[in-house]
Amino acid sequence: MQKRLLILLFLLLWGTLYVSATHQRAAEITYKWLGGLTYEVTITMYTYTPSPADDARTSLPIRWGDNSISDIPRITFNALPDNYTLNVYQMNHTYPASGTYIISVEDPNRNFGVVNIPNSVNVPIYVESLLVINPFLGENNSVQLLNPPIDQGCVGKLFVHNASAYDPDGDSLSYRLVNCRGANGLEIPGYTFPVTSNIFAINETTGDLTWENPVLQGEYNIAFLIEEWRKGILIGSVMRDMQILIGACNNNPPVITSPESTCVIAGQQLTFDVSATDPDNNAVFLTASGAPFELADNPASIIPDPGAGTPTASISFFWNTQCIHIQRLPYNVLFKARDVHPEVSLTALKTTSIKVMAPAVENFQTTALGIGINLSWDNYSCTNAVGFRLYRRNGTSSYIPGECETGVSAASGFQLLQQIQGAETISFRDDNNGNGLVPGIDYCYVITAYFSDGAESIMSNQSCSRLNRDLPIMTHVSNDSTILTSGRVLLAWSKPTELDTIQYPGPYQYDLIRYQGISGENQGIVFTGIGLNDTLFTDNGVNLNTSPNPYSYEVKLRSLAVGDIGSSRKASSVFLEITPTDKALVLSWSPQVPWINDSAEIFRFSGQNNAFEKIGSSKTGNYRDKDLINGQIYLYYIRTIGGYSAEGFVHPIINYSQLAEGIPIDNLPPCPPEILVETDCEKIENTLYFINLIDSCSYDISRFRIYYTPSASVAFSLIDSVPAIQLSYTHKQMEYVTGCYYVKAVDSTGNVSMASNIFCVDYDACPIYELPNVFTPNADQYNDFLVPINYPSTNPKANVDRIELTIFNRWGNVVFETSDPSINWDGKHQRTGQDCADGTYFYVCEVFFQGFDGPVQQRLQGSITIIR
């Protein structure tokens, strides 16, 4: 009696202590970098105010992730409405080295009655944050969550929550839902997301948690993970476990009116108005949070703060931006409107995205000088820029950037020319790396400043210049179109029209130099022309049709009185390359010329008409001629069409390639097939079906190669090959049905496709292993043996390696044992051979399945009744 009283007293005391700890409602862990390897870590928790444990938890055990544990002290303890208490714990910790650390806290227990956490009163709360210390990525601070993890909603009304996450380092953030966790950081058994009439999800980019719409009233806990990314690498994360109170109320949230997005140039003030109106004419309080309010220098503000009114509250947003506020990602400001309602006060949220743009580079100018163009600009107003990006195009651009557009759009036609380090730089010379620009072309430029996080300024003004035409300019390096079969090169150039004849008096001489390939061997002077008007030459010393490569040419201009004046830019012949493929030929060309080739026309010889015929055109430098006959010879040439952007040149400039032939061949593998697998558990066989064969690339499949592996630890191997007309294959004589398959298709010329999808059969493809609860061993040839349910139509040996079955009588004596999955017990005592008496027997059966990833064990226990 005394012992029972002691036990009862212990249970009462334990229950009192346990209940006193049932108070946790929401939590998260954040951290700030202090210097070196030291971080300030903050645990923010919301607890149930009436709980006696609220006062007692003056410290919490925290795991730092480096195999050390501390008691972190509480620094804030504030009672809030609706029985919430804010608890803030804070402590510094120095880590031993760079690495990845999981900071975690677990505290018993959650408050009573959380709808989606079974027996929540006995479930601890657990949260963690990931800290990555990587010197190559720089120091890191976790996100700071500016909106508290407690909220309210109504049954049947849209609920939206946003944590208002602010990253001090400007890292990219992503959001995803996770299951709430409990003891030892494990997911809580039986935990479910709240029941919804339509949607319960979080936007992975904005962090908006949408519950459309709550079905049942009560308290719910949900968790989501906010991950930080820098240069595409995960650098940290914070898990928030929050509580939502859903009431049975007839209330509607306020409606917020604010811009969806806006932009401002750094150094200017951004202002806009925001209002919130309650549809039920309740009083409204309007506040704002987000990164702009957290900045150390010139933070944003709202006036008044908070805004209040019935039924409309209004505020004005102000932000005097500076260069230090420039970043690639926009800032998010979260406006929060909360109504005043006697049952449940509801909250509305709306995010405004603000882009702080770097100002344009001022007074950008270009001046042609010699063989290049000098560029200059004013000292840049934002000294925190890393450097500048110069963009160039031939000819002016009519592109007009959008109001909030930064950088240089590809639609403008400008291409990046040079990236310049140093915000103090104010000039650059473009002379094509010393090779010189082409006279007569209008070169147009724009410039932007760029910053360490990838932000780029507004595009500058466009400035254009062109070099004087004081040198010859190549216009033609072409197969002679009058006699294409000759392969001789027709050459032409434009004479200088702005030559300084005082500095370089006549008479004048041209030297035409030929090169092997684009930048190959100098083959010497092939022509000397006297006088500036001698600008044509036909080079009979080469044959483009038989040459394995193109030829390049340049013209040197000489004053016989003074000496060399200069050279034109090199220009190459159009060299057509042909790559054979199945029933098609791929034509490509990329001449290196100083003018711009806009397009090309493709010609193919027609034996029927005994002439070349145009078959197509291209602006990309390649063309695919398809629907051809494999093995047949096809003959082509192309002509390019282009010109210079400046006036005074022949236009268009047309050049012809050599004659080139190609022969299509079948070198393309078929498309990979798809497979399905059906399992026959009685015969222990798997049948593969080849489906979704695509005619366009599978017309000549001749065979299917079948690959198989029985388990995850064994490599795939070829087990058979079948003709393509056979669209199924049965894998027989298997030990177990478990295994994975894929198939490759082989065409008539031996090309092999990529692998098909992998289809796996695991032990659960067959019905579960079950035993009946009765059998009748009376020799009537019906139900005379104890066998698994559905035997033999379901053969247990198809997926069961063995069993360990023991059958006992009511006194615990063993009457039968076997390892055979089929069992086949005839009801006789295994030791004596005598019939066991009618009645109930008990069994324990360990079933060892042959799973694809390894053995799977399952325990069965129950009773079996013998009836004769």
Tab-separated table of N, CA, C and O in Angstrom, residues 445-526:
chain	number	residue	atom	x	y	z
A	445	TYR	N	28.988	53.857	-78.486
A	445	TYR	CA	29.331	53.330	-77.170
A	445	TYR	C	28.332	53.821	-76.124
A	445	TYR	O	27.754	54.909	-76.244
A	446	VAL	N	28.156	52.990	-75.064
A	446	VAL	CA	27.522	53.418	-73.817
A	446	VAL	C	28.354	52.832	-72.686
A	446	VAL	O	29.159	51.907	-72.896
A	447	ILE	N	28.184	53.365	-71.490
A	447	ILE	CA	28.966	52.913	-70.342
A	447	ILE	C	28.048	52.809	-69.132
A	447	ILE	O	27.071	53.559	-69.000
A	448	THR	N	28.343	51.834	-68.258
A	448	THR	CA	27.652	51.702	-66.970
A	448	THR	C	28.689	51.502	-65.879
A	448	THR	O	29.809	51.045	-66.147
A	449	ALA	N	28.309	51.832	-64.653
A	449	ALA	CA	29.111	51.484	-63.481
A	449	ALA	C	28.562	50.176	-62.916
A	449	ALA	O	27.371	49.900	-63.009
A	450	TYR	N	29.449	49.364	-62.335
A	450	TYR	CA	28.973	48.120	-61.716
A	450	TYR	C	29.499	48.024	-60.300
A	450	TYR	O	30.486	48.669	-59.924
A	451	PHE	N	28.839	47.171	-59.494
A	451	PHE	CA	29.086	47.096	-58.065
A	451	PHE	C	29.384	45.657	-57.657
A	451	PHE	O	29.182	44.721	-58.435
A	452	SER	N	29.855	45.484	-56.437
A	452	SER	CA	30.383	44.185	-56.007
A	452	SER	C	29.338	43.086	-56.018
A	452	SER	O	29.677	41.913	-56.206
A	453	ASP	N	28.060	43.425	-55.801
A	453	ASP	CA	27.041	42.380	-55.770
A	453	ASP	C	26.427	42.112	-57.144
A	453	ASP	O	25.476	41.338	-57.257
A	454	GLY	N	26.967	42.757	-58.178
A	454	GLY	CA	26.449	42.562	-59.529
A	454	GLY	C	25.493	43.644	-59.995
A	454	GLY	O	25.038	43.608	-61.143
A	455	ALA	N	25.185	44.603	-59.122
A	455	ALA	CA	24.326	45.717	-59.542
A	455	ALA	C	25.022	46.527	-60.628
A	455	ALA	O	26.250	46.649	-60.645
A	456	GLU	N	24.233	47.097	-61.531
A	456	GLU	CA	24.762	47.884	-62.637
A	456	GLU	C	23.950	49.162	-62.744
A	456	GLU	O	22.739	49.171	-62.491
A	457	SER	N	24.603	50.234	-63.098
A	457	SER	CA	23.944	51.541	-63.127
A	457	SER	C	23.018	51.677	-64.324
A	457	SER	O	22.969	50.824	-65.219
A	458	ILE	N	22.311	52.809	-64.353
A	458	ILE	CA	21.548	53.191	-65.530
A	458	ILE	C	22.522	53.411	-66.694
A	458	ILE	O	23.648	53.858	-66.510
A	459	MET	N	22.086	53.074	-67.886
A	459	MET	CA	22.921	53.240	-69.079
A	459	MET	C	23.176	54.728	-69.339
A	459	MET	O	22.289	55.570	-69.193
A	460	SER	N	24.412	55.046	-69.718
A	460	SER	CA	24.775	56.429	-70.022
A	460	SER	C	24.170	56.872	-71.349
A	460	SER	O	23.511	56.101	-72.054
A	461	ASN	N	24.449	58.124	-71.709
A	461	ASN	CA	24.117	58.589	-73.053
A	461	ASN	C	24.931	57.813	-74.091
A	461	ASN	O	25.976	57.238	-73.788
A	462	GLN	N	24.446	57.745	-75.311
A	462	GLN	CA	25.134	57.085	-76.416
A	462	GLN	C	26.061	58.092	-77.107
A	462	GLN	O	25.666	59.220	-77.373
A	463	SER	N	27.292	57.676	-77.356
A	463	SER	CA	28.241	58.553	-78.050
A	463	SER	C	28.880	57.770	-79.185
A	463	SER	O	29.300	56.614	-79.002
A	464	CYS	N	28.972	58.407	-80.380
A	464	CYS	CA	29.465	57.718	-81.569
A	464	CYS	C	30.607	58.501	-82.213
A	464	CYS	O	30.616	59.743	-82.194
A	465	SER	N	31.540	57.761	-82.801
A	465	SER	CA	32.631	58.356	-83.579
A	465	SER	C	33.047	57.368	-84.650
A	465	SER	O	32.762	56.171	-84.570
A	466	ARG	N	33.753	57.898	-85.687
A	466	ARG	CA	34.330	57.003	-86.696
A	466	ARG	C	35.693	57.535	-87.103
A	466	ARG	O	35.970	58.737	-87.044
A	467	LEU	N	36.558	56.609	-87.503
A	467	LEU	CA	37.894	56.986	-87.913
A	467	LEU	C	37.854	57.634	-89.294
A	467	LEU	O	36.961	57.373	-90.109
A	468	ASN	N	38.855	58.462	-89.550
A	468	ASN	CA	39.005	59.034	-90.891
A	468	ASN	C	39.297	57.935	-91.890
A	468	ASN	O	40.023	56.967	-91.587
A	469	ARG	N	38.772	58.103	-93.113
A	469	ARG	CA	39.032	57.120	-94.163
A	469	ARG	C	40.339	57.482	-94.864
A	469	ARG	O	40.365	57.916	-96.013
A	470	ASP	N	41.417	57.293	-94.118
A	470	ASP	CA	42.733	57.630	-94.666
A	470	ASP	C	43.554	56.391	-95.007
A	470	ASP	O	44.759	56.486	-95.242
A	471	LEU	N	42.889	55.205	-95.012
A	471	LEU	CA	43.538	53.954	-95.386
A	471	LEU	C	42.592	53.161	-96.283
A	471	LEU	O	41.369	53.374	-96.265
A	472	PRO	N	43.096	52.217	-97.039
A	472	PRO	CA	42.217	51.365	-97.842
A	472	PRO	C	41.359	50.486	-96.937
A	472	PRO	O	41.768	50.120	-95.825
A	473	ILE	N	40.175	50.133	-97.422
A	473	ILE	CA	39.235	49.319	-96.639
A	473	ILE	C	38.762	48.167	-97.519
A	473	ILE	O	38.206	48.384	-98.609
A	474	MET	N	38.981	46.942	-97.082
A	474	MET	CA	38.594	45.760	-97.848
A	474	MET	C	37.078	45.679	-97.971
A	474	MET	O	36.329	45.970	-97.031
A	475	THR	N	36.600	45.248	-99.142
A	475	THR	CA	35.165	45.051	-99.368
A	475	THR	C	34.839	43.676	-99.948
A	475	THR	O	33.735	43.173	-99.726
A	476	HIS	N	35.764	43.069	-100.663
A	476	HIS	CA	35.453	41.781	-101.297
A	476	HIS	C	36.641	40.831	-101.201
A	476	HIS	O	37.762	41.182	-101.545
A	477	VAL	N	36.364	39.620	-100.726
A	477	VAL	CA	37.268	38.473	-100.847
A	477	VAL	C	36.355	37.319	-101.224
A	477	VAL	O	35.791	36.641	-100.385
A	478	SER	N	36.199	37.097	-102.533
A	478	SER	CA	35.094	36.285	-103.005
A	478	SER	C	35.541	35.308	-104.078
A	478	SER	O	36.422	35.602	-104.891
A	479	ASN	N	34.922	34.135	-104.066
A	479	ASN	CA	35.025	33.243	-105.207
A	479	ASN	C	34.429	33.977	-106.418
A	479	ASN	O	33.373	34.621	-106.303
A	480	ASP	N	35.093	33.917	-107.516
A	480	ASP	CA	34.664	34.668	-108.706
A	480	ASP	C	33.308	34.136	-109.170
A	480	ASP	O	33.197	33.009	-109.662
A	481	SER	N	32.260	34.936	-109.001
A	481	SER	CA	30.913	34.469	-109.297
A	481	SER	C	30.688	34.217	-110.777
A	481	SER	O	29.746	33.517	-111.165
A	482	THR	N	31.522	34.787	-111.626
A	482	THR	CA	31.341	34.558	-113.074
A	482	THR	C	31.804	33.176	-113.485
A	482	THR	O	31.292	32.610	-114.452
A	483	ILE	N	32.775	32.635	-112.758
A	483	ILE	CA	33.263	31.271	-113.039
A	483	ILE	C	33.537	30.617	-111.679
A	483	ILE	O	34.688	30.516	-111.224
A	484	LEU	N	32.483	30.180	-110.984
A	484	LEU	CA	32.644	29.623	-109.637
A	484	LEU	C	33.537	28.393	-109.623
A	484	LEU	O	34.237	28.125	-108.644
A	485	THR	N	33.540	27.652	-110.718
A	485	THR	CA	34.322	26.418	-110.754
A	485	THR	C	35.819	26.679	-110.792
A	485	THR	O	36.613	25.787	-110.521
A	486	SER	N	36.212	27.916	-111.087
A	486	SER	CA	37.649	28.208	-111.175
A	486	SER	C	38.284	28.297	-109.794
A	486	SER	O	39.480	28.045	-109.635
A	487	GLY	N	37.501	28.705	-108.791
A	487	GLY	CA	38.023	28.838	-107.438
A	487	GLY	C	38.939	30.020	-107.241
A	487	GLY	O	39.566	30.156	-106.185
A	488	ARG	N	39.059	30.900	-108.249
A	488	ARG	CA	39.953	32.034	-108.098
A	488	ARG	C	39.296	33.108	-107.226
A	488	ARG	O	38.071	33.170	-107.118
A	489	VAL	N	40.124	33.976	-106.633
A	489	VAL	CA	39.641	34.938	-105.650
A	489	VAL	C	39.544	36.314	-106.287
A	489	VAL	O	40.548	36.848	-106.780
A	490	LEU	N	38.327	36.869	-106.238
A	490	LEU	CA	38.100	38.232	-106.693
A	490	LEU	C	38.220	39.154	-105.478
A	490	LEU	O	37.504	38.977	-104.481
A	491	LEU	N	39.129	40.152	-105.548
A	491	LEU	CA	39.400	41.043	-104.427
A	491	LEU	C	39.111	42.481	-104.811
A	491	LEU	O	39.356	42.893	-105.954
A	492	ALA	N	38.564	43.239	-103.823
A	492	ALA	CA	38.299	44.664	-104.057
A	492	ALA	C	38.418	45.394	-102.729
A	492	ALA	O	38.192	44.819	-101.658
A	493	TRP	N	38.780	46.641	-102.816
A	493	TRP	CA	38.878	47.475	-101.622
A	493	TRP	C	38.485	48.897	-101.978
A	493	TRP	O	38.485	49.305	-103.142
A	494	SER	N	38.136	49.641	-100.939
A	494	SER	CA	37.751	51.032	-101.121
A	494	SER	C	38.971	51.904	-100.872
A	494	SER	O	39.699	51.723	-99.905
A	495	LYS	N	39.178	52.871	-101.778
A	495	LYS	CA	40.366	53.724	-101.642
A	495	LYS	C	40.162	54.715	-100.495
A	495	LYS	O	39.026	55.047	-100.130
A	496	PRO	N	41.246	55.222	-99.909
A	496	PRO	CA	41.127	56.245	-98.860
A	496	PRO	C	40.591	57.549	-99.447
A	496	PRO	O	41.032	57.996	-100.499
A	497	THR	N	39.615	58.158	-98.771
A	497	THR	CA	39.013	59.405	-99.247
A	497	THR	C	39.359	60.597	-98.369
A	497	THR	O	39.011	61.730	-98.705
A	498	GLU	N	40.026	60.341	-97.233
A	498	GLU	CA	40.370	61.426	-96.316
A	498	GLU	C	41.867	61.402	-95.999
A	498	GLU	O	42.287	61.717	-94.882
A	499	LEU	N	42.655	61.008	-96.961
A	499	LEU	CA	44.102	60.902	-96.783
A	499	LEU	C	44.714	62.306	-96.720
A	499	LEU	O	44.379	63.188	-97.507
A	500	ASP	N	45.620	62.481	-95.774
A	500	ASP	CA	46.351	63.747	-95.637
A	500	ASP	C	47.477	63.739	-96.689
A	500	ASP	O	48.567	63.209	-96.462
A	501	THR	N	47.181	64.346	-97.836
A	501	THR	CA	48.145	64.301	-98.949
A	501	THR	C	49.333	65.233	-98.734
A	501	THR	O	50.334	65.134	-99.453
A	502	ILE	N	49.205	66.140	-97.751
A	502	ILE	CA	50.358	66.988	-97.430
A	502	ILE	C	51.373	66.202	-96.625
A	502	ILE	O	52.587	66.230	-96.894
A	503	GLN	N	50.877	65.460	-95.640
A	503	GLN	CA	51.782	64.645	-94.829
A	503	GLN	C	52.289	63.449	-95.629
A	503	GLN	O	53.438	63.030	-95.474
A	504	TYR	N	51.402	62.895	-96.484
A	504	TYR	CA	51.774	61.721	-97.279
A	504	TYR	C	51.543	62.040	-98.759
A	504	TYR	O	50.496	61.683	-99.330
A	505	PRO	N	52.488	62.718	-99.378
A	505	PRO	CA	52.311	63.072	-100.800
A	505	PRO	C	52.483	61.849	-101.693
A	505	PRO	O	53.120	60.865	-101.330
A	506	GLY	N	51.883	61.921	-102.893
A	506	GLY	CA	52.011	60.833	-103.856
A	506	GLY	C	53.373	60.848	-104.532
A	506	GLY	O	54.216	61.697	-104.231
A	507	PRO	N	53.574	59.916	-105.461
A	507	PRO	CA	52.621	58.885	-105.912
A	507	PRO	C	52.437	57.775	-104.870
A	507	PRO	O	53.226	57.625	-103.955
A	508	TYR	N	51.334	56.960	-105.077
A	508	TYR	CA	50.932	55.953	-104.082
A	508	TYR	C	50.982	54.552	-104.686
A	508	TYR	O	50.842	54.365	-105.904
A	509	GLN	N	51.132	53.606	-103.768
A	509	GLN	CA	51.239	52.202	-104.204
A	509	GLN	C	50.501	51.320	-103.201
A	509	GLN	O	50.576	51.522	-101.992
A	510	TYR	N	49.746	50.323	-103.742
A	510	TYR	CA	49.096	49.305	-102.897
A	510	TYR	C	49.927	48.017	-102.957
A	510	TYR	O	50.374	47.613	-104.039
A	511	ASP	N	50.108	47.364	-101.824
A	511	ASP	CA	50.669	46.008	-101.772
A	511	ASP	C	49.608	45.091	-101.183
A	511	ASP	O	49.197	45.261	-100.019
A	512	LEU	N	49.132	44.126	-101.957
A	512	LEU	CA	48.120	43.163	-101.512
A	512	LEU	C	48.832	41.911	-101.010
A	512	LEU	O	49.576	41.268	-101.755
A	513	ILE	N	48.588	41.559	-99.740
A	513	ILE	CA	49.281	40.431	-99.089
A	513	ILE	C	48.269	39.332	-98.802
A	513	ILE	O	47.157	39.585	-98.326
A	514	ARG	N	48.670	38.099	-99.081
A	514	ARG	CA	47.805	36.937	-98.858
A	514	ARG	C	48.311	36.131	-97.656
A	514	ARG	O	49.526	35.990	-97.465
A	515	TYR	N	47.352	35.586	-96.895
A	515	TYR	CA	47.664	34.756	-95.720
A	515	TYR	C	46.941	33.424	-95.845
A	515	TYR	O	45.819	33.352	-96.358
A	516	GLN	N	47.611	32.372	-95.364
A	516	GLN	CA	47.005	31.046	-95.316
A	516	GLN	C	46.044	31.000	-94.124
A	516	GLN	O	46.445	31.210	-92.989
A	517	GLY	N	44.764	30.751	-94.348
A	517	GLY	CA	43.797	30.674	-93.264
A	517	GLY	C	43.437	32.043	-92.730
A	517	GLY	O	43.695	33.079	-93.335
A	518	ILE	N	42.832	32.045	-91.537
A	518	ILE	CA	42.388	33.294	-90.918
A	518	ILE	C	43.567	34.086	-90.388
A	518	ILE	O	43.659	35.302	-90.553
A	519	SER	N	44.481	33.424	-89.734
A	519	SER	CA	45.642	34.121	-89.162
A	519	SER	C	46.905	33.282	-89.358
A	519	SER	O	47.760	33.215	-88.482
A	520	GLY	N	46.981	32.636	-90.510
A	520	GLY	CA	48.091	31.725	-90.750
A	520	GLY	C	49.286	32.387	-91.410
A	520	GLY	O	49.510	33.600	-91.307
A	521	GLU	N	50.030	31.609	-92.145
A	521	GLU	CA	51.316	32.021	-92.750
A	521	GLU	C	51.137	33.150	-93.765
A	521	GLU	O	50.225	33.143	-94.589
A	522	ASN	N	52.027	34.133	-93.662
A	522	ASN	CA	52.072	35.222	-94.644
A	522	ASN	C	52.701	34.673	-95.930
A	522	ASN	O	53.859	34.245	-95.939
A	523	GLN	N	51.919	34.688	-97.027
A	523	GLN	CA	52.401	34.135	-98.293
A	523	GLN	C	52.958	35.205	-99.230
A	523	GLN	O	53.247	34.945	-100.394
A	524	GLY	N	53.098	36.420	-98.672
A	524	GLY	CA	53.757	37.464	-99.432
A	524	GLY	C	52.819	38.303	-100.267
A	524	GLY	O	51.603	38.129	-100.279
A	525	ILE	N	53.427	39.249	-100.998
A	525	ILE	CA	52.670	40.176	-101.838
A	525	ILE	C	52.249	39.461	-103.121
A	525	ILE	O	53.062	38.865	-103.815
A	526	VAL	N	50.945	39.514	-103.404
A	526	VAL	CA	50.427	38.861	-104.610
A	526	VAL	C	50.030	39.871	-105.672
A	526	VAL	O	49.709	39.491	-106.803
